[in-house]
Short mmCIF file of C-alpha atoms and ligand atoms in Angstrom, two decimals:
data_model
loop_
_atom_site.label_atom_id
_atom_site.label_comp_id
_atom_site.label_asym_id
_atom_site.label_seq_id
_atom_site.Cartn_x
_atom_site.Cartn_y
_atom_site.Cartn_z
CA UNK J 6 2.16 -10.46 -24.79
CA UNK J 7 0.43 -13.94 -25.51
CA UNK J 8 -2.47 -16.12 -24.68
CA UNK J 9 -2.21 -18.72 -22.54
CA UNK J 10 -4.39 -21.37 -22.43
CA UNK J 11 -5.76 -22.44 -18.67
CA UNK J 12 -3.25 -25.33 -17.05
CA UNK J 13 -3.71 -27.43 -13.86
CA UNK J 14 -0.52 -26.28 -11.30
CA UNK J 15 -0.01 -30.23 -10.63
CA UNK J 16 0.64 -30.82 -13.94
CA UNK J 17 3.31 -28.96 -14.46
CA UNK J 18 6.50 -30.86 -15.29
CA UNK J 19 9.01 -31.47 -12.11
CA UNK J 20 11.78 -29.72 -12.18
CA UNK J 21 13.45 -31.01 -8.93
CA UNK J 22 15.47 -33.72 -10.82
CA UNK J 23 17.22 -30.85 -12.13
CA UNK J 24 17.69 -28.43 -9.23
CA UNK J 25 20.60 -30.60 -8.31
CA UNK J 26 21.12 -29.14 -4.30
CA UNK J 27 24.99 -29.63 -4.90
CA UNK J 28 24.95 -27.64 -8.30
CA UNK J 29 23.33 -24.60 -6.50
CA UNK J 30 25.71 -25.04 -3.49
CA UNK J 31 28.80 -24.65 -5.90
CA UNK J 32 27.41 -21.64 -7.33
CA UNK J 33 26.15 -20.52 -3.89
CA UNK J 34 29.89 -21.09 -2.84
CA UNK J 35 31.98 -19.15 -5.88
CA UNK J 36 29.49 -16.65 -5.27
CA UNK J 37 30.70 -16.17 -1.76
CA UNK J 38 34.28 -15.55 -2.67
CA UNK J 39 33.55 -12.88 -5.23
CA UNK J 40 35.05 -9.67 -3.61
CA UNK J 41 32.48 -7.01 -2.55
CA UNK J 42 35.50 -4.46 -1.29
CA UNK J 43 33.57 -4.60 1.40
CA UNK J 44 30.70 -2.29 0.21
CA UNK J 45 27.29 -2.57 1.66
CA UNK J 46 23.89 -1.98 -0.25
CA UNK J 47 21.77 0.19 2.42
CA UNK J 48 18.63 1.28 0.68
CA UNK J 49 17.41 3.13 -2.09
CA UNK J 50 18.86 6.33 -3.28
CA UNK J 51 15.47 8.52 -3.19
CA UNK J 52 14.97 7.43 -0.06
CA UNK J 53 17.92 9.68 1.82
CA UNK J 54 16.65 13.69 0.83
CA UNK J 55 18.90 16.68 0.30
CA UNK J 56 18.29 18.97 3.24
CA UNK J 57 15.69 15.90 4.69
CA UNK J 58 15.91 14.15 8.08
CA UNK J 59 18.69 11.86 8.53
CA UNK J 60 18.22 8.13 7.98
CA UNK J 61 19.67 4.92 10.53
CA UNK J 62 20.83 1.48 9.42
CA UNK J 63 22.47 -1.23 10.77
CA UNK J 64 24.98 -3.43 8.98
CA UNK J 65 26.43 -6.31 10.64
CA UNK J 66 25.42 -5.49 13.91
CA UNK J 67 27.15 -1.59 13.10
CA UNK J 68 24.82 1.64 13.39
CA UNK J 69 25.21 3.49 10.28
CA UNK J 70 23.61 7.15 9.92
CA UNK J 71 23.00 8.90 6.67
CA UNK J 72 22.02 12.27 5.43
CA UNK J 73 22.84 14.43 2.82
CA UNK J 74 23.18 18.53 2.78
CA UNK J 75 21.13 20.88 0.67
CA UNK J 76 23.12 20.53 -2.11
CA UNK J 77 22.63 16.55 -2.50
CA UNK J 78 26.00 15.67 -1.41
CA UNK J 79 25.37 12.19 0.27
CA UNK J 80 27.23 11.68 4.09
CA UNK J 81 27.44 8.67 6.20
CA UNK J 82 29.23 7.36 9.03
CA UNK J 83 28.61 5.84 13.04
CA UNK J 84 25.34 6.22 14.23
CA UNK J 85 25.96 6.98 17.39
CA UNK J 86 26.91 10.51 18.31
CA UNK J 87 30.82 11.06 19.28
CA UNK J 88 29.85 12.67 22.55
CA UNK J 89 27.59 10.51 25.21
CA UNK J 90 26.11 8.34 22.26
CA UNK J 91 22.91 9.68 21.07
CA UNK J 92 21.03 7.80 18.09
CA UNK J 93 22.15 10.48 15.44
CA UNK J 94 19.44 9.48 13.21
CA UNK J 95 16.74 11.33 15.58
CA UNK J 96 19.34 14.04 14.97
CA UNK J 97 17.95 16.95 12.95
CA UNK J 98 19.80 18.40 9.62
CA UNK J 99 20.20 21.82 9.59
CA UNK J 100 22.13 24.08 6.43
CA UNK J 101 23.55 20.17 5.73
CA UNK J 102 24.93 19.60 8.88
CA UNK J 103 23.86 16.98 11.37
CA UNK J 104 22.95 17.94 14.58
CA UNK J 105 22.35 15.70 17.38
CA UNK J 106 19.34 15.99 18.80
CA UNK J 107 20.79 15.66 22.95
CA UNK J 108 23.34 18.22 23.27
CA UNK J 109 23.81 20.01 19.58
CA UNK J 110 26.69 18.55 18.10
CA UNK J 111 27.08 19.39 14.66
CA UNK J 112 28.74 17.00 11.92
CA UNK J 113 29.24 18.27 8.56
CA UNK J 114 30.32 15.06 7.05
CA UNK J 115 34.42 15.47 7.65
CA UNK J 116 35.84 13.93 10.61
CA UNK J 117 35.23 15.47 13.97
CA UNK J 118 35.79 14.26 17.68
CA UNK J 119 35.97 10.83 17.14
CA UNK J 120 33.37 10.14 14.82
CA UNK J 121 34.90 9.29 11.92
CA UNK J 122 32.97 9.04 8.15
CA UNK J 123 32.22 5.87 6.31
CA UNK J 124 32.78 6.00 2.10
CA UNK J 125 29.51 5.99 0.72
CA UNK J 126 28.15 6.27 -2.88
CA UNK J 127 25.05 6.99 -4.49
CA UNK J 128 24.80 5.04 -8.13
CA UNK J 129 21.83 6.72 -8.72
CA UNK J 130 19.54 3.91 -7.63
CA UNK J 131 21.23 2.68 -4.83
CA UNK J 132 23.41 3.96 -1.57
CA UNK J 133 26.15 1.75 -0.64
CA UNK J 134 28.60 2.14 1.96
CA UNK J 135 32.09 0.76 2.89
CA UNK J 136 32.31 -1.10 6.33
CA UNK J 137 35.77 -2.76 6.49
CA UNK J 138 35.43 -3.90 9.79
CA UNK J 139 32.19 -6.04 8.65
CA UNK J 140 33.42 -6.82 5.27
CA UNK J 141 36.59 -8.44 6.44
CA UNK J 142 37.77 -8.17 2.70
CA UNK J 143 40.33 -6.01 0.75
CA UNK J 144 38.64 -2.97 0.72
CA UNK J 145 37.87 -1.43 -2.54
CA UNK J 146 37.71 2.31 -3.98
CA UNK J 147 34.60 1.98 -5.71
CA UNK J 148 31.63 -0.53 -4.97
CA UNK J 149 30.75 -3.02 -7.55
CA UNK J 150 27.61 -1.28 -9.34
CA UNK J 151 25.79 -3.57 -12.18
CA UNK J 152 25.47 -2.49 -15.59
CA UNK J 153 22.02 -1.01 -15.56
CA UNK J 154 19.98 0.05 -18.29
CA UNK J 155 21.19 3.86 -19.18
CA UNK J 156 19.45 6.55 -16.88
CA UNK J 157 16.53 8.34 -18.06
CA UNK J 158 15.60 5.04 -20.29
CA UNK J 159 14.14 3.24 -17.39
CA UNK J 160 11.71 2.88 -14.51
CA UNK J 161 12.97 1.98 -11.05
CA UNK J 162 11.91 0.79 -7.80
CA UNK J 163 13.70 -0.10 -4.86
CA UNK J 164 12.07 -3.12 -2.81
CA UNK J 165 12.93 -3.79 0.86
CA UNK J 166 12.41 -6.70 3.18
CA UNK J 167 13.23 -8.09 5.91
CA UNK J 168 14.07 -12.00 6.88
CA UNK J 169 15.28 -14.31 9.58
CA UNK J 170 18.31 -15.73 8.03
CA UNK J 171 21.87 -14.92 6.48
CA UNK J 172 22.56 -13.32 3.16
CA UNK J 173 23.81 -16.49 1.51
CA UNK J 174 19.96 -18.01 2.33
CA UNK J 175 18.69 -15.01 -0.17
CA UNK J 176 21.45 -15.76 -2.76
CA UNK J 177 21.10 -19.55 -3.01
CA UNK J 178 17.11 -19.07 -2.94
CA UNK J 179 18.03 -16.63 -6.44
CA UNK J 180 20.45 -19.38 -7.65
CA UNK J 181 17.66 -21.72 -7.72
CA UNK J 182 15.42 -20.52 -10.82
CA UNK J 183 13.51 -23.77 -11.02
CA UNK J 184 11.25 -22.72 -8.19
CA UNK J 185 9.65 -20.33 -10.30
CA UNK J 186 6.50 -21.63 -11.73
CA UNK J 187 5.96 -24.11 -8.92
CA UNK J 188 6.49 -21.69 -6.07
CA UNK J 189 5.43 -18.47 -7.65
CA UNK J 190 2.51 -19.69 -10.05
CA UNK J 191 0.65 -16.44 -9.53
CA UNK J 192 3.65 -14.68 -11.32
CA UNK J 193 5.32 -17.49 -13.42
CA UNK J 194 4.72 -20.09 -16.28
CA UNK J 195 6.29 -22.17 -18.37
CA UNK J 196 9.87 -21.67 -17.15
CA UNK J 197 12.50 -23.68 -18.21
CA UNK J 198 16.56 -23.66 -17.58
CA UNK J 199 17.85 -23.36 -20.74
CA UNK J 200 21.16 -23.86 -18.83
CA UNK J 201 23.00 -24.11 -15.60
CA UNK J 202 26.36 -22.62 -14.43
CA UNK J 203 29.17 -25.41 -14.72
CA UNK J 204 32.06 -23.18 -12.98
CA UNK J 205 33.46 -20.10 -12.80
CA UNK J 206 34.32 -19.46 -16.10
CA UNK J 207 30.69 -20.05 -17.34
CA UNK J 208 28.88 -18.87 -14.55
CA UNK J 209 25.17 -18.12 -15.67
CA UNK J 210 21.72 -19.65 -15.41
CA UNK J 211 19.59 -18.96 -18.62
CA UNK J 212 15.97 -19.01 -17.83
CA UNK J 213 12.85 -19.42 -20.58
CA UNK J 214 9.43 -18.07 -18.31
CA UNK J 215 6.77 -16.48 -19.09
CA UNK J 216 5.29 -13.30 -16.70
CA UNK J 217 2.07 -13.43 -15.67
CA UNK J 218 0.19 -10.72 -16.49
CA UNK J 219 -3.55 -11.44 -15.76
CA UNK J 220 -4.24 -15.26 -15.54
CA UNK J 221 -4.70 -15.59 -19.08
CA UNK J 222 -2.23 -13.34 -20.58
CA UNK J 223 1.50 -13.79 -20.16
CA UNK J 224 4.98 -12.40 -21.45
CA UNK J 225 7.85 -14.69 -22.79
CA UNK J 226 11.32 -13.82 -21.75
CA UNK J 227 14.75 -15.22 -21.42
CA UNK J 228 16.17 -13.81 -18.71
CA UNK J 229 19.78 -14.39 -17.35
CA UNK J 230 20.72 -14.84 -14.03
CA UNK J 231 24.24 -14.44 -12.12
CA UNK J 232 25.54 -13.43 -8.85
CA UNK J 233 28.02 -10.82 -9.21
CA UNK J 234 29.47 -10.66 -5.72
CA UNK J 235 29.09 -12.34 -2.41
CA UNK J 236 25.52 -10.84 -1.98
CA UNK J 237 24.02 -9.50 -4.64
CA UNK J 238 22.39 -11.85 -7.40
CA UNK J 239 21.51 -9.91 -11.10
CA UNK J 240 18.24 -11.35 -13.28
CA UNK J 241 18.96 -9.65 -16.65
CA UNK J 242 16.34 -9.72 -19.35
CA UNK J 243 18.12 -10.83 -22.84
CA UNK J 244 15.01 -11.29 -24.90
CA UNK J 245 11.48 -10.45 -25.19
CA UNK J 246 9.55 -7.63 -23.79
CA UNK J 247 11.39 -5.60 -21.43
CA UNK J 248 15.31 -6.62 -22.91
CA UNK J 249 18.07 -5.13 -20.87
CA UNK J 250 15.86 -4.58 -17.65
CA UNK J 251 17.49 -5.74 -14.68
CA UNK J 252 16.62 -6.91 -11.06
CA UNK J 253 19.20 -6.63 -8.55
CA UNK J 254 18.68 -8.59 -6.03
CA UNK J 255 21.07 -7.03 -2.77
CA UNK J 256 21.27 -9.24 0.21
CA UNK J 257 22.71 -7.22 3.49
CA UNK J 258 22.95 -8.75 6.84
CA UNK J 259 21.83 -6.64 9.59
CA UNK J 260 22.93 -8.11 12.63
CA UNK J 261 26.51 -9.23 13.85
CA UNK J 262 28.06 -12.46 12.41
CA UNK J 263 28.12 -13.76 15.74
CA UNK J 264 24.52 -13.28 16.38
CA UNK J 265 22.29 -16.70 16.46
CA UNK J 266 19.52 -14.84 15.04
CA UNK J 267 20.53 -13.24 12.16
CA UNK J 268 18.63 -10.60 10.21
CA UNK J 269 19.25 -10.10 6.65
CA UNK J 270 17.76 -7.17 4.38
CA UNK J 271 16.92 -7.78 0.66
CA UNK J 272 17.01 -4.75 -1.26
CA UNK J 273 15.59 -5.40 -4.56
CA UNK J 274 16.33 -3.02 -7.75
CA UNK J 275 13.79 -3.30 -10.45
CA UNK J 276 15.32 -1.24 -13.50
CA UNK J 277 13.03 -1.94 -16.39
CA UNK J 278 12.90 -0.53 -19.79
CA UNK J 279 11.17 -1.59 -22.73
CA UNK J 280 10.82 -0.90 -26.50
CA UNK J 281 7.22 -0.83 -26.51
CA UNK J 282 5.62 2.32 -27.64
CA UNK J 283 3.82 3.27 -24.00
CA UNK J 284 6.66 3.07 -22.09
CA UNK J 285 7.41 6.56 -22.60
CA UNK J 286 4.31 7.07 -21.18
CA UNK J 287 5.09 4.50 -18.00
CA UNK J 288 8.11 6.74 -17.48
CA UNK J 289 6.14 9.99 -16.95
CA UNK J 290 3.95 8.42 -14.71
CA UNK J 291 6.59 6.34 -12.66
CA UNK J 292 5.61 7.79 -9.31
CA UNK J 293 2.64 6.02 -9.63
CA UNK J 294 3.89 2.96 -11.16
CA UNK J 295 6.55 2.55 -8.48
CA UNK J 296 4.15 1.56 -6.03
CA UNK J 297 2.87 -1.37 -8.35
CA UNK J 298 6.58 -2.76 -8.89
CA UNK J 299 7.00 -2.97 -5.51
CA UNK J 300 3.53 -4.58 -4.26
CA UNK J 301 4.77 -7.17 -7.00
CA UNK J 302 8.23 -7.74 -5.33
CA UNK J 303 6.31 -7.57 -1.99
CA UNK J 304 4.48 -10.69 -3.41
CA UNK J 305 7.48 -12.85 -4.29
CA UNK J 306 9.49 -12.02 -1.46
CA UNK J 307 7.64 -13.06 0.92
CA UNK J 308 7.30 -16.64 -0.83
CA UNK J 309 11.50 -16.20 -1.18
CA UNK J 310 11.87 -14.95 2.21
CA UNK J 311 10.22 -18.13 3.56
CA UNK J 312 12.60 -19.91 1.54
CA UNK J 313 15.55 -18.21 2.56
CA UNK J 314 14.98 -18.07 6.12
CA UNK J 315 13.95 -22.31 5.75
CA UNK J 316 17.01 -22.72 4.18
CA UNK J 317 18.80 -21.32 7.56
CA UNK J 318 16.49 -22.42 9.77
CA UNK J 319 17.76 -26.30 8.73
CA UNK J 320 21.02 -25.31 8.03
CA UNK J 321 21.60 -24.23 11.61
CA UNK J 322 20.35 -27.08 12.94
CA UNK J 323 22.60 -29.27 10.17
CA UNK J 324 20.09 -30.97 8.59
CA UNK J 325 19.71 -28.81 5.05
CA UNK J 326 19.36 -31.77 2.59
CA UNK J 327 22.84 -32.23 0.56
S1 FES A 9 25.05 12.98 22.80
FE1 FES A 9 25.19 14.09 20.96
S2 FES A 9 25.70 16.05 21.59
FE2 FES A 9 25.59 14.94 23.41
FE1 FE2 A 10 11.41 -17.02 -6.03
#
């Protein structure tokens, strides 16, 4: 951690002469045709129980249900039950089978009477699931799951919100690190980009910033930042406090491509580690500390969701700057 003198936010040095909009559309763009095998971030892993009441999303405008049985084994599939349609996350689960909550009938997680299961994985942190009639892509075996810090090592938190715009408007807003201390300046100083992406081949911004601890007291990091599919954008700590944490940033659309008011989800991984004598101690009490992580991702996302959902507001009325 380090002292930081008092500076005036107006004096901070410009950085808009450098946050070329046609650079971060190119890297917005090779982002988007990075294949996802059509896998779908849906929430956190915690958050779906063993033995514990179903849970409902929607992905591209398609109902999803999830639930898992007593055992832990993770389920998913249409959320609407095979027989007259009932919302099967009202369902109840009962010795890990799903039971709709109209006329009693029981899934077990196999195929039965129409309904048919989606894939679905559980990394650990996250729960993804495969939608190939909303991915549109090649569909893949496995989903694309980041290199994380190893398990056990590491605090996480799982961050959800909720904007008015399309899952490229949350990707390009994280492809544009030279907002940070001029947007964020309750939780950022002093950032610089070391360097930009040029093309495919070298496809990484490398970020200097400082974290604001209290107003006074900061920590200097570089931190790396690339998107590794079509919506999902990784901030990787190389150096400083914290090295090898990682913040996945997961953007999911919620509603239909053909919907003129789209809804996207951000589902934000914090996986943080550090060598610092204490955080053995931050790991034990990581119930506690979730709740912090995530009041400060609450923060910034709603500066990034205005940003984002800007961005598509102009965009879908054709007049986003270029
Ligand atoms: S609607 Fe589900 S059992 Fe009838
Ligand atoms: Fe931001």
């Amino acid at each position: 951690m380090r002292r930081r003198g008092p500076s005036a936010w107006a004096t901070q040095r410009p950085t808009w002469q450098e946050a070329r909009p046609a650079l971060i559309a190119d890297a917005v763009k090779r982002a988007s045709l990075r294949p996802a095998g059509n896998w779908f971030v849906v929430g956190a892993a915690r958050d779906v129980r063993a033995g514990g009441p179903p849970r409902g999303r929607t992905v591209g405008g398609v109902e999803v249900v999830l639930w898992r049985s007593d055992s832990g084994e993770l389920h998913a599939g249409p959320g609407a039950c095979p027989h007259l349609g009932a919302p099967l996350r009202d369902g109840r689960v009962a010795c890990g089978t799903l039971v709709c909550h109209w006329h009693g009938l029981a899934l077990d997680g196999e195929a039965f009477a129409g309904w048919d299961p989606y894939p679905v994985h559980d990394d650990g942190v996250l729960i993804w699931v495969r939608l190939d009639a909303v991915g549109d892509e090649e569909p893949r075996a496995s989903p694309p799951v980041p290199e994380r810090p190893v398990a056990g090592s590491a605090v996480d938190a799982v961050f959800v919100a909720v904007g008015r715009c399309e899952p490229q408007d949350v990707v390009a807003n994280r492809l544009d690190p030279w907002h940070g201390s001029w947007f964020h300046p309750y939780a950022f100083a002093d950032l610089k980009v070391v360097r930009a992406p040029v093309d495919e081949e070298d496809d990484t911004f490398v970020v200097d910033v400082s974290f604001r601890v209290t107003n006074r007291l900061v920590v200097p990091v570089r931190a790396e930042f690339t998107a590794s599919g079509p919506r999902t954008v990784l901030m990787r700590i190389t150096r400083g406090d914290g090295a090898t944490s990682v913040v996945e940033t997961h953007a999911t659309p919620l509603t239909a491509p053909t919907d003129d008011q789209p809804l996207t989800a951000v589902v934000e991984a914090v996986v943080a580690t550090s060598d610092r004598r204490g955080f053995a101690l931050a790991r034990a009490v990581a119930p506690a500390l979730r709740p912090l992580m995530r009041r400060t991702a609450a923060r910034l996302w709603r500066d990034d969701l205005a940003y984002a959902e800007r961005r598509w507001a102009l965009r879908s009325a054709g007049r986003l700057p270029a």
